[in-house]
mmCIF file with all atom_site columns, C-alpha atoms in Angstrom:
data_model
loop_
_atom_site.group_PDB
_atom_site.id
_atom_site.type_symbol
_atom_site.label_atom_id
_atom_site.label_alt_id
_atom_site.label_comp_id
_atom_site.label_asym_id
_atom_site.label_entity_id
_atom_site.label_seq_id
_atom_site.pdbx_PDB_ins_code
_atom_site.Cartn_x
_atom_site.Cartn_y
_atom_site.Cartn_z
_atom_site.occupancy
_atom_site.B_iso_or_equiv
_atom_site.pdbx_formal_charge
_atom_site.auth_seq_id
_atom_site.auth_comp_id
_atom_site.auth_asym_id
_atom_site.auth_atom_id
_atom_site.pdbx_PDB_model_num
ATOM 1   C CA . UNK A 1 1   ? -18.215 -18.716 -13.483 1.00 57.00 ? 1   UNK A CA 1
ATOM 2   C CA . UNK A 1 2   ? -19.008 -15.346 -12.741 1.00 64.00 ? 2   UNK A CA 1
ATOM 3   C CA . UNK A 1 3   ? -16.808 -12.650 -11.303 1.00 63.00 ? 3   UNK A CA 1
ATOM 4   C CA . UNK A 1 4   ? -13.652 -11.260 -10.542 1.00 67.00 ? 4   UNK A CA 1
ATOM 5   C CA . UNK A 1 5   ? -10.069 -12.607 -9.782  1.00 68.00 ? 5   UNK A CA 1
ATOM 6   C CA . UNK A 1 6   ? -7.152  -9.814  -8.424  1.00 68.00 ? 6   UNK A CA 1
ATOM 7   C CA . UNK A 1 7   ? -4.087  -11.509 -8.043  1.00 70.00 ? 7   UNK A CA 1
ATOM 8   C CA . UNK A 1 8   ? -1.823  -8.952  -6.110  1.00 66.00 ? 8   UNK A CA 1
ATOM 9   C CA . UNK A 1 9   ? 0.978   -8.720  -4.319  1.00 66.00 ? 9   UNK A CA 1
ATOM 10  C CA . UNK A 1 10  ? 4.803   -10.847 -5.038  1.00 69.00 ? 10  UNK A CA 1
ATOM 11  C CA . UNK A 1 11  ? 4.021   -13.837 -7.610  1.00 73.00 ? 11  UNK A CA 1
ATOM 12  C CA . UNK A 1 12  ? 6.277   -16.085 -9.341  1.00 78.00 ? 12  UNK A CA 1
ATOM 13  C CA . UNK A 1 13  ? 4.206   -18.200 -11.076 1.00 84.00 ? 13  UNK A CA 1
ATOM 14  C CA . UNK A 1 14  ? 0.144   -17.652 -12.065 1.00 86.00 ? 14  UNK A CA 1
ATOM 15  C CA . UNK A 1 15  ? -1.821  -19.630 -14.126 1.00 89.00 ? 15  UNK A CA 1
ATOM 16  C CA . UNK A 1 16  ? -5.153  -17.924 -13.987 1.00 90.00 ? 16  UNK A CA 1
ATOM 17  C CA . UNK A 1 17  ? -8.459  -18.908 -16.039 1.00 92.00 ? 17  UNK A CA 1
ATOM 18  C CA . UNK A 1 18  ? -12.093 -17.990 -15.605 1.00 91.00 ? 18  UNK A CA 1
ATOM 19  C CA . UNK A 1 19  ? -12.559 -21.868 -15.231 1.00 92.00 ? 19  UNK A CA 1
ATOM 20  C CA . UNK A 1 20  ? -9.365  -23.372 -14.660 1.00 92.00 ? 20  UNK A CA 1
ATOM 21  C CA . UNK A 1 21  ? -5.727  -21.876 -13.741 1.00 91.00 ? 21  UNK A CA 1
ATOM 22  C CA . UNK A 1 22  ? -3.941  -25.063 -14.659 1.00 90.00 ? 22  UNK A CA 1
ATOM 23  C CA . UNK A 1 23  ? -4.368  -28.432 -15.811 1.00 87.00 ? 23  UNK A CA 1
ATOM 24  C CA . UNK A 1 24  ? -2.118  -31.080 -15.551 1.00 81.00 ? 24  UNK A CA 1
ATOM 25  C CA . UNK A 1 25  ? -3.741  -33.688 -17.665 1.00 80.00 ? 25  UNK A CA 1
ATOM 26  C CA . UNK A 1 26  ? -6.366  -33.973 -21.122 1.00 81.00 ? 26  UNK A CA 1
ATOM 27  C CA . UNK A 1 27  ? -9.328  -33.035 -20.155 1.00 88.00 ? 27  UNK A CA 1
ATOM 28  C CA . UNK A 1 28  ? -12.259 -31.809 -21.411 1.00 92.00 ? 28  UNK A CA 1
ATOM 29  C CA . UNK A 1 29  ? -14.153 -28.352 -21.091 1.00 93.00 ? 29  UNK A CA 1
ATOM 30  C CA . UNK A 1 30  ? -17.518 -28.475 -23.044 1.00 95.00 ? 30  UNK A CA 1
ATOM 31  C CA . UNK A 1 31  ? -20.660 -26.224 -22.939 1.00 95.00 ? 31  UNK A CA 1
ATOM 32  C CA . UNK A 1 32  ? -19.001 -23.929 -20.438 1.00 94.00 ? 32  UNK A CA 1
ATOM 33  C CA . UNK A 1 33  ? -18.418 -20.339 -20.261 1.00 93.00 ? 33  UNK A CA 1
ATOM 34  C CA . UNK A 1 34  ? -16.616 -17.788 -17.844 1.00 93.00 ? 34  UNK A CA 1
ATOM 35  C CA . UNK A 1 35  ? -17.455 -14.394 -17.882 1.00 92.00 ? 35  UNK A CA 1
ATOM 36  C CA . UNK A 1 36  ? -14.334 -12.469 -15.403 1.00 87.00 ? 36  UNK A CA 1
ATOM 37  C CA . UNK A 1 37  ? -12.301 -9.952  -14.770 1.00 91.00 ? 37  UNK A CA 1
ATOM 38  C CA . UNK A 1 38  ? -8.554  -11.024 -14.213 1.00 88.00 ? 38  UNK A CA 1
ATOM 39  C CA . UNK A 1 39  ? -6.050  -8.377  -12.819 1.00 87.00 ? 39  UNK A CA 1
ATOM 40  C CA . UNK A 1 40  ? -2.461  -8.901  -12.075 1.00 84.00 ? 40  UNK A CA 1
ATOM 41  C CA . UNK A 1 41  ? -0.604  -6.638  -10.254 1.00 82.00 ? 41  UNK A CA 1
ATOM 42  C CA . UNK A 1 42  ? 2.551   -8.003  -9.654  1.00 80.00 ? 42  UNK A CA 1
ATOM 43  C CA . UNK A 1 43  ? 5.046   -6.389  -7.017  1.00 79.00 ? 43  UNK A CA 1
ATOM 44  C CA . UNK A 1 44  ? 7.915   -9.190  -7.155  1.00 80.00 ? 44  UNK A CA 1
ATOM 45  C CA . UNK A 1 45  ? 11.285  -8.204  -7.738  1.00 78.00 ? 45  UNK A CA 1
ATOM 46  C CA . UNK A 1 46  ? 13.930  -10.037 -8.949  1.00 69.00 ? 46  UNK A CA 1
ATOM 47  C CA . UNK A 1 47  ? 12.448  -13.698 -9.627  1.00 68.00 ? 47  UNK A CA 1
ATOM 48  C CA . UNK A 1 48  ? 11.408  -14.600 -13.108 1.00 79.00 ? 48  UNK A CA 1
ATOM 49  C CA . UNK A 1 49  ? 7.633   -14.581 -12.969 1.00 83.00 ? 49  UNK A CA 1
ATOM 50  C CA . UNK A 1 50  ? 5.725   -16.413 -15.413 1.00 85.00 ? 50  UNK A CA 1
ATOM 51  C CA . UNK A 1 51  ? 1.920   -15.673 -16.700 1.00 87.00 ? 51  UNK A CA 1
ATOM 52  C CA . UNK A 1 52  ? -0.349  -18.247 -18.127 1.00 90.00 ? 52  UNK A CA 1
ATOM 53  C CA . UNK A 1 53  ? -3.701  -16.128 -18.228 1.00 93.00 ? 53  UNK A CA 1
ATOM 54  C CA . UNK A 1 54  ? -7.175  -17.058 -20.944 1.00 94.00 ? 54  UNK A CA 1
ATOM 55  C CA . UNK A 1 55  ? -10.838 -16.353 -20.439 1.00 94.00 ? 55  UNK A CA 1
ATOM 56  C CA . UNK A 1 56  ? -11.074 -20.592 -19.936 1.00 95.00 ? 56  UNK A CA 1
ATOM 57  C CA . UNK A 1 57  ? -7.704  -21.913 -19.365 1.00 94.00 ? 57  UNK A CA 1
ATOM 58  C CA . UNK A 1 58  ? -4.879  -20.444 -17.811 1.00 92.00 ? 58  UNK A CA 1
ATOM 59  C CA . UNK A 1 59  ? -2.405  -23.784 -19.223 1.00 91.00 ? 59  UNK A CA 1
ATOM 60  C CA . UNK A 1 60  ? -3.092  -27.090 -19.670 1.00 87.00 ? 60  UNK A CA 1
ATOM 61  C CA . UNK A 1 61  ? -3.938  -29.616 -22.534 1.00 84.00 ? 61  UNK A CA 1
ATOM 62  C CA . UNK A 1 62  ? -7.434  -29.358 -22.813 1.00 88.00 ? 62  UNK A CA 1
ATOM 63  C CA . UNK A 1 63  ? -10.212 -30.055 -25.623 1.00 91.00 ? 63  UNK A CA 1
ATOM 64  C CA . UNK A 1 64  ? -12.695 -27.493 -25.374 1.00 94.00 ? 64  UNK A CA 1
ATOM 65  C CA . UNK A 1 65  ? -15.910 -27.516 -27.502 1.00 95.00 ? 65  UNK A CA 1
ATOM 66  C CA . UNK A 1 66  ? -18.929 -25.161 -27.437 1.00 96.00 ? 66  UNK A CA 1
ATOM 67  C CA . UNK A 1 67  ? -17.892 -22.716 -25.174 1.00 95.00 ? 67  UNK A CA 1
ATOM 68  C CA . UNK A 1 68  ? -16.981 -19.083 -24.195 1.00 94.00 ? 68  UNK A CA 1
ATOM 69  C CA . UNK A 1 69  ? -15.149 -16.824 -22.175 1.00 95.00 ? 69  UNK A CA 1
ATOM 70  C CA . UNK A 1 70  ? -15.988 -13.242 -22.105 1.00 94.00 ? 70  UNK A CA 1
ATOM 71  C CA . UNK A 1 71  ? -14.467 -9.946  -19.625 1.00 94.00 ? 71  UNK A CA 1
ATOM 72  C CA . UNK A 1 72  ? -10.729 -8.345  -19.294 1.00 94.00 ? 72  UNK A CA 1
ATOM 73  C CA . UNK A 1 73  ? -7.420  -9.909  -18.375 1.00 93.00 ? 73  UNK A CA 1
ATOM 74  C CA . UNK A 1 74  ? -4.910  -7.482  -17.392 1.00 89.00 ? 74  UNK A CA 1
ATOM 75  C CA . UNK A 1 75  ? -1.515  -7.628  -16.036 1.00 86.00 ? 75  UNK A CA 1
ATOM 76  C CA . UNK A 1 76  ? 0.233   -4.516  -14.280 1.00 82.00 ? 76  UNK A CA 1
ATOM 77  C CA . UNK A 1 77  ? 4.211   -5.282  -13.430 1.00 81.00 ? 77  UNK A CA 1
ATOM 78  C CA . UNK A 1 78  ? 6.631   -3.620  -12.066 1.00 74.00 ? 78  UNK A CA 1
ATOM 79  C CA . UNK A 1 79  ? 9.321   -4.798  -14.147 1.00 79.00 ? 79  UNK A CA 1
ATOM 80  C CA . UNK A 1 80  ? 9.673   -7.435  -16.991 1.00 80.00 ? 80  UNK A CA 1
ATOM 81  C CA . UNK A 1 81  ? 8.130   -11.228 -17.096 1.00 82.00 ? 81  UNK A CA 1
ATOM 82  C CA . UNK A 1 82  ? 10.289  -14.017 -18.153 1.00 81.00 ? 82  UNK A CA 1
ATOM 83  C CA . UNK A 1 83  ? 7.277   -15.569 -19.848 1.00 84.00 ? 83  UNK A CA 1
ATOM 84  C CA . UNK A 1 84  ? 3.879   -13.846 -20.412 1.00 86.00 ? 84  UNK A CA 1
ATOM 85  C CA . UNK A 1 85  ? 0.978   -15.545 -22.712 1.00 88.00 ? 85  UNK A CA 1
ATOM 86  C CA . UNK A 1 86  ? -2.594  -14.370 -22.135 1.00 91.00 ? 86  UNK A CA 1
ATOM 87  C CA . UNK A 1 87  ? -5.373  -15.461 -24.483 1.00 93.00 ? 87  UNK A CA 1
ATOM 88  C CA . UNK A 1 88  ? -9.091  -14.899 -25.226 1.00 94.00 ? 88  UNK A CA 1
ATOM 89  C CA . UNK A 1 89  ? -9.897  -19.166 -24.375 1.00 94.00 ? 89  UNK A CA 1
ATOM 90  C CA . UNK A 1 90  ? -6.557  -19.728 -23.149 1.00 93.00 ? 90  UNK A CA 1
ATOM 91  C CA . UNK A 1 91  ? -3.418  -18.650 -22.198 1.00 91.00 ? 91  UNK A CA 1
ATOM 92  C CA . UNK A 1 92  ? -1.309  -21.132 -23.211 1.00 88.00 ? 92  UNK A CA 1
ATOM 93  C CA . UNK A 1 93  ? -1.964  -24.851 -24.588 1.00 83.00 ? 93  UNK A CA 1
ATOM 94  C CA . UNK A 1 94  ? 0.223   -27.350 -26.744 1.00 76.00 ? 94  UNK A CA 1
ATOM 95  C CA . UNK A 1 95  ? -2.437  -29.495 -27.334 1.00 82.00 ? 95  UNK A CA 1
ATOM 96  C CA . UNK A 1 96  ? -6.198  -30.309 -27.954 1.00 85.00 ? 96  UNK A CA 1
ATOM 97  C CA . UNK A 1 97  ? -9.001  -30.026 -29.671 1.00 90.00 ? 97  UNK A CA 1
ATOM 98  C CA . UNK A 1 98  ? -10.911 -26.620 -29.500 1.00 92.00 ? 98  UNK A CA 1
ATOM 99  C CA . UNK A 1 99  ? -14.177 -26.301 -31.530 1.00 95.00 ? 99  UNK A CA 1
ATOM 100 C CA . UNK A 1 100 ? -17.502 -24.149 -31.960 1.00 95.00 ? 100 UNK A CA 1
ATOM 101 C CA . UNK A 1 101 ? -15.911 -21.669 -29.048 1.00 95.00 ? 101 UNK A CA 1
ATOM 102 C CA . UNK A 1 102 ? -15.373 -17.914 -29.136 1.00 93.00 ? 102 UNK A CA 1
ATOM 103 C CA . UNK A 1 103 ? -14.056 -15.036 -26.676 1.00 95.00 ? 103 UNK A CA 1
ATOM 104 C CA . UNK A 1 104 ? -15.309 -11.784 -26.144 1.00 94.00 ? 104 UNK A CA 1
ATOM 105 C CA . UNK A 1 105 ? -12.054 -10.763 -24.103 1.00 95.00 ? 105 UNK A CA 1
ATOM 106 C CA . UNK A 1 106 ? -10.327 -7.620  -23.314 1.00 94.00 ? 106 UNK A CA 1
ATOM 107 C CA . UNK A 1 107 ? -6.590  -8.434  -23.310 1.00 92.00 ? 107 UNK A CA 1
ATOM 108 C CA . UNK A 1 108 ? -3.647  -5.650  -21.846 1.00 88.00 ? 108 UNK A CA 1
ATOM 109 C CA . UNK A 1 109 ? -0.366  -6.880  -21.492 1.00 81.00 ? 109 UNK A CA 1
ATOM 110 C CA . UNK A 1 110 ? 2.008   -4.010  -21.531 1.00 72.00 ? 110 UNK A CA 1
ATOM 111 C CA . UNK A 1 111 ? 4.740   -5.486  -19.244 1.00 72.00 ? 111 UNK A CA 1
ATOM 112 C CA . UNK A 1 112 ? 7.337   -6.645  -21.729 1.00 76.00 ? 112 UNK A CA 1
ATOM 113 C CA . UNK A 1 113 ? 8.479   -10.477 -21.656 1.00 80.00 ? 113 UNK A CA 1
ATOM 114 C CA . UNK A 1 114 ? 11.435  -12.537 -22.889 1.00 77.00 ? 114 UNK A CA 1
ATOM 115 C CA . UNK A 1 115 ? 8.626   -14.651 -24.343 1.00 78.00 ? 115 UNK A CA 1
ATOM 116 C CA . UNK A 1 116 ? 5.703   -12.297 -25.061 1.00 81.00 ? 116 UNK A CA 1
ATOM 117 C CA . UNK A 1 117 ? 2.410   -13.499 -26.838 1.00 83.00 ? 117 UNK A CA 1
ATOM 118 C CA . UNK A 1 118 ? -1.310  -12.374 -26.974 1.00 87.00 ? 118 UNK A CA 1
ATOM 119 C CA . UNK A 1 119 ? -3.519  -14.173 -28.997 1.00 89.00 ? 119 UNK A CA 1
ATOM 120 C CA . UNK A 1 120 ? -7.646  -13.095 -29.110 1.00 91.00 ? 120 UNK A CA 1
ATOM 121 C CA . UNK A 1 121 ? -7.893  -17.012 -28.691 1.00 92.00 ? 121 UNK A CA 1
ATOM 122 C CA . UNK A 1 122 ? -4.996  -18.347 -28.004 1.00 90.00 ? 122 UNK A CA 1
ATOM 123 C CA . UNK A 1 123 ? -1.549  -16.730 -26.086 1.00 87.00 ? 123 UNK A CA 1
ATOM 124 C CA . UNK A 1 124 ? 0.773   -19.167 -27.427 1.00 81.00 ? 124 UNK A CA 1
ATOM 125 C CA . UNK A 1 125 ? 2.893   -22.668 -26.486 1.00 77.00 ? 125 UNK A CA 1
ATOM 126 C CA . UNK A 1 126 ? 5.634   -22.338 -24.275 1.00 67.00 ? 126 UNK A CA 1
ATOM 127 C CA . UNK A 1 127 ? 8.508   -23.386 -26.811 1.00 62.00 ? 127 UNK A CA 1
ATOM 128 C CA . UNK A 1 128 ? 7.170   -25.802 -28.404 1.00 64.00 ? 128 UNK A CA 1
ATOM 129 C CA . UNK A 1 129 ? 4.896   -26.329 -31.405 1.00 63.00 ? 129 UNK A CA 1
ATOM 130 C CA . UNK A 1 130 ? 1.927   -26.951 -30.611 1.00 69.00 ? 130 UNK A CA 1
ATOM 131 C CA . UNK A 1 131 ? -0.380  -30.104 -31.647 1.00 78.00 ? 131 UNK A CA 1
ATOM 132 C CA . UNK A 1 132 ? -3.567  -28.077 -30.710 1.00 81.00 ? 132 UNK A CA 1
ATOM 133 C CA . UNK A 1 133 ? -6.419  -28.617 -33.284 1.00 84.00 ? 133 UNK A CA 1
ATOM 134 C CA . UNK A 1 134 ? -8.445  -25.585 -33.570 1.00 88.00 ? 134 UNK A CA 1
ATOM 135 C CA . UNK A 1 135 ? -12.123 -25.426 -35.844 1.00 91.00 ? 135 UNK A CA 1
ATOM 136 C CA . UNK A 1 136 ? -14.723 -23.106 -35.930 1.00 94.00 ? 136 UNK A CA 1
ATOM 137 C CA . UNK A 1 137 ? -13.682 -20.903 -33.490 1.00 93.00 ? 137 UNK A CA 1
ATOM 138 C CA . UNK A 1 138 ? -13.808 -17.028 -33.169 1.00 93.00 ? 138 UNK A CA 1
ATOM 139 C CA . UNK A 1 139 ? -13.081 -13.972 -31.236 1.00 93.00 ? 139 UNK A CA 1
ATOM 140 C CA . UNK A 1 140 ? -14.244 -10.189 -30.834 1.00 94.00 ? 140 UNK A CA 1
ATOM 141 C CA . UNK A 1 141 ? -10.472 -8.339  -32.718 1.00 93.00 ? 141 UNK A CA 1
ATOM 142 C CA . UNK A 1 142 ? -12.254 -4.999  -31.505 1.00 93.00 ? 142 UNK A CA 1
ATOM 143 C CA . UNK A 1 143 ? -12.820 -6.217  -27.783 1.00 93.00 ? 143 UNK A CA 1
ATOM 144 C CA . UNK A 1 144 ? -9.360  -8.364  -27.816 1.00 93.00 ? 144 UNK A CA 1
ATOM 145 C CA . UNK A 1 145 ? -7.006  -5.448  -28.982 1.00 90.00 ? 145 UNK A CA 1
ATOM 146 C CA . UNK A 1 146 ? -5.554  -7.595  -31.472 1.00 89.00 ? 146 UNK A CA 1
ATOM 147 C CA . UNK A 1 147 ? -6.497  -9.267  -34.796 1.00 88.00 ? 147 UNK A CA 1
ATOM 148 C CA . UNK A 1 148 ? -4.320  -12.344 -33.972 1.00 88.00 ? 148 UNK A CA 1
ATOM 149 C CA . UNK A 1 149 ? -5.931  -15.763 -33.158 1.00 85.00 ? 149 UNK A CA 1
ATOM 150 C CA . UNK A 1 150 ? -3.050  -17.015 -31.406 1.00 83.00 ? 150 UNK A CA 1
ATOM 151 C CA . UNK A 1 151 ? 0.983   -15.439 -31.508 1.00 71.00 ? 151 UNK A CA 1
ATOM 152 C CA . UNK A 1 152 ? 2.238   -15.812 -35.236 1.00 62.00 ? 152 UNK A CA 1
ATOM 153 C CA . UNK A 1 153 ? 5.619   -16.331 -34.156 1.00 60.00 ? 153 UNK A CA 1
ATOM 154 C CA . UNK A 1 154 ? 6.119   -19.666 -32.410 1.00 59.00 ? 154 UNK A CA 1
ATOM 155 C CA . UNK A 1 155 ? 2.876   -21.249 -33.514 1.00 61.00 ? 155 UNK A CA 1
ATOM 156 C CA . UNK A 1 156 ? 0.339   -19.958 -35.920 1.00 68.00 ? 156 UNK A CA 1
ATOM 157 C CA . UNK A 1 157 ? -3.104  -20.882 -35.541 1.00 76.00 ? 157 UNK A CA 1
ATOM 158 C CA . UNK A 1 158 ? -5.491  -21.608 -38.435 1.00 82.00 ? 158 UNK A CA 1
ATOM 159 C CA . UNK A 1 159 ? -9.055  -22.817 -37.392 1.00 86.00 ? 159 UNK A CA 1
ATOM 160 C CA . UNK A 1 160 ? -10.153 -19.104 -36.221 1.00 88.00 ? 160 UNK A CA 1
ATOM 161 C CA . UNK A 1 161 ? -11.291 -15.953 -37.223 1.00 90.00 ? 161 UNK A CA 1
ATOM 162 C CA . UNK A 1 162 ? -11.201 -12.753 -35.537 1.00 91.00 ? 162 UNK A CA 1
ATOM 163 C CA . UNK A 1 163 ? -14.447 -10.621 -36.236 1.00 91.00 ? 163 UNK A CA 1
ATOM 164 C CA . UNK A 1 164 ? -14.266 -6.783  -35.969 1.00 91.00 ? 164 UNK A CA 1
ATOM 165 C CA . UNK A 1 165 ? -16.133 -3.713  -36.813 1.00 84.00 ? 165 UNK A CA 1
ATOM 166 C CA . UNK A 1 166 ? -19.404 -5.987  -35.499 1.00 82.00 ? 166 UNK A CA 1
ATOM 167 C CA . UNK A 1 167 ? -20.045 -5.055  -32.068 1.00 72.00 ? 167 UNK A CA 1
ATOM 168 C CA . UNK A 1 168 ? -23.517 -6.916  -31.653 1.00 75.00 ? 168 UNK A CA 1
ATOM 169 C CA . UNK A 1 169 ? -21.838 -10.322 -33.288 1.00 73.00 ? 169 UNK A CA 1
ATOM 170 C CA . UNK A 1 170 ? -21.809 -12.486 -29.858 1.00 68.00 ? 170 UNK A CA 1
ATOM 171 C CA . UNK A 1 171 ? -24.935 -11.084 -28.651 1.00 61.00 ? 171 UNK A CA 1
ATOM 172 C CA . UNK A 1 172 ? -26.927 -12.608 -31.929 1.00 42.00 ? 172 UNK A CA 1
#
């Protein structure tokens, strides 16, 4: 996929990926890549809103192998989310097997959650710990606008490195 996504107006609920906004079952996402531009600009008042946003995935349990996301996901808000996790490959997953993947991802998020993560690869679970299996995987820290592979709070994730200081690295 190719392109851009502008999600405006009064949203409870978006699940937003350059492939796939939500998936409700295992599946599998390999040799695939999105290159997008998300934006969220969210005029709801009074609702809790919840964002599931990733260069790939917006939520789901998915295995994805030898892929990659690359462009911007931002979300503008008027006032605070109750949940907000945007990541690199995606926003929020519990389980799977990612592999041999990397995101070249611009990631701003400055509308404060209760539950706030942004991970270069992955945002976070959504409290729970997560059985995802992560290898070989990477992201662009400089691109990403953080040096965090997934939130460290809830559910560290090992299985990825975040390279910086190396623009030309994903163009090699």
């Amino acid at each position: 996929f190719r392109g851009t996504m502008d999600v405006g107006g009064p949203v409870g609920q978006v699940f937003v990926g350059g492939l796939y906004g939500y998936v409700p079952s295992t599946m599998s996402v390999d040799n695939s890549f999105a290159r997008t531009n998300v934006t969220i600009n969210n005029t709801l008042t009074g609702e809790d809103k919840y964002y599931m946003l990733g260069g790939l995935i917006g939520n789901g349990s998915v295995s994805v192998n030898h892929s990659y996301a690359a462009g911007s996901i931002t979300v503008n808000d008027t006032e605070p989310a109750a949940v907000s996790l945007i990541g690199g490959i995606v926003g929020s997953a519990y389980s799977g097997d990612y592999s041999n993947s990397f995101a070249q991802v611009s990631l701003v998020n400055p509308t404060p959650a209760i539950q706030q993560a942004t991970g270069g690869f992955r945002g976070g679970p959504l409290d729970v710990v997560s059985t995802m299996i992560s290898t070989n995987n990477y992201f662009d820290a400089d691109v990403a606008g953080t040096s965090d592979c997934s939130t460290p709070l809830l559910d560290p994730l090992t299985g990825c490195t975040a390279i910086s200081g190396q623009p030309n690295y994903f163009y090699n």
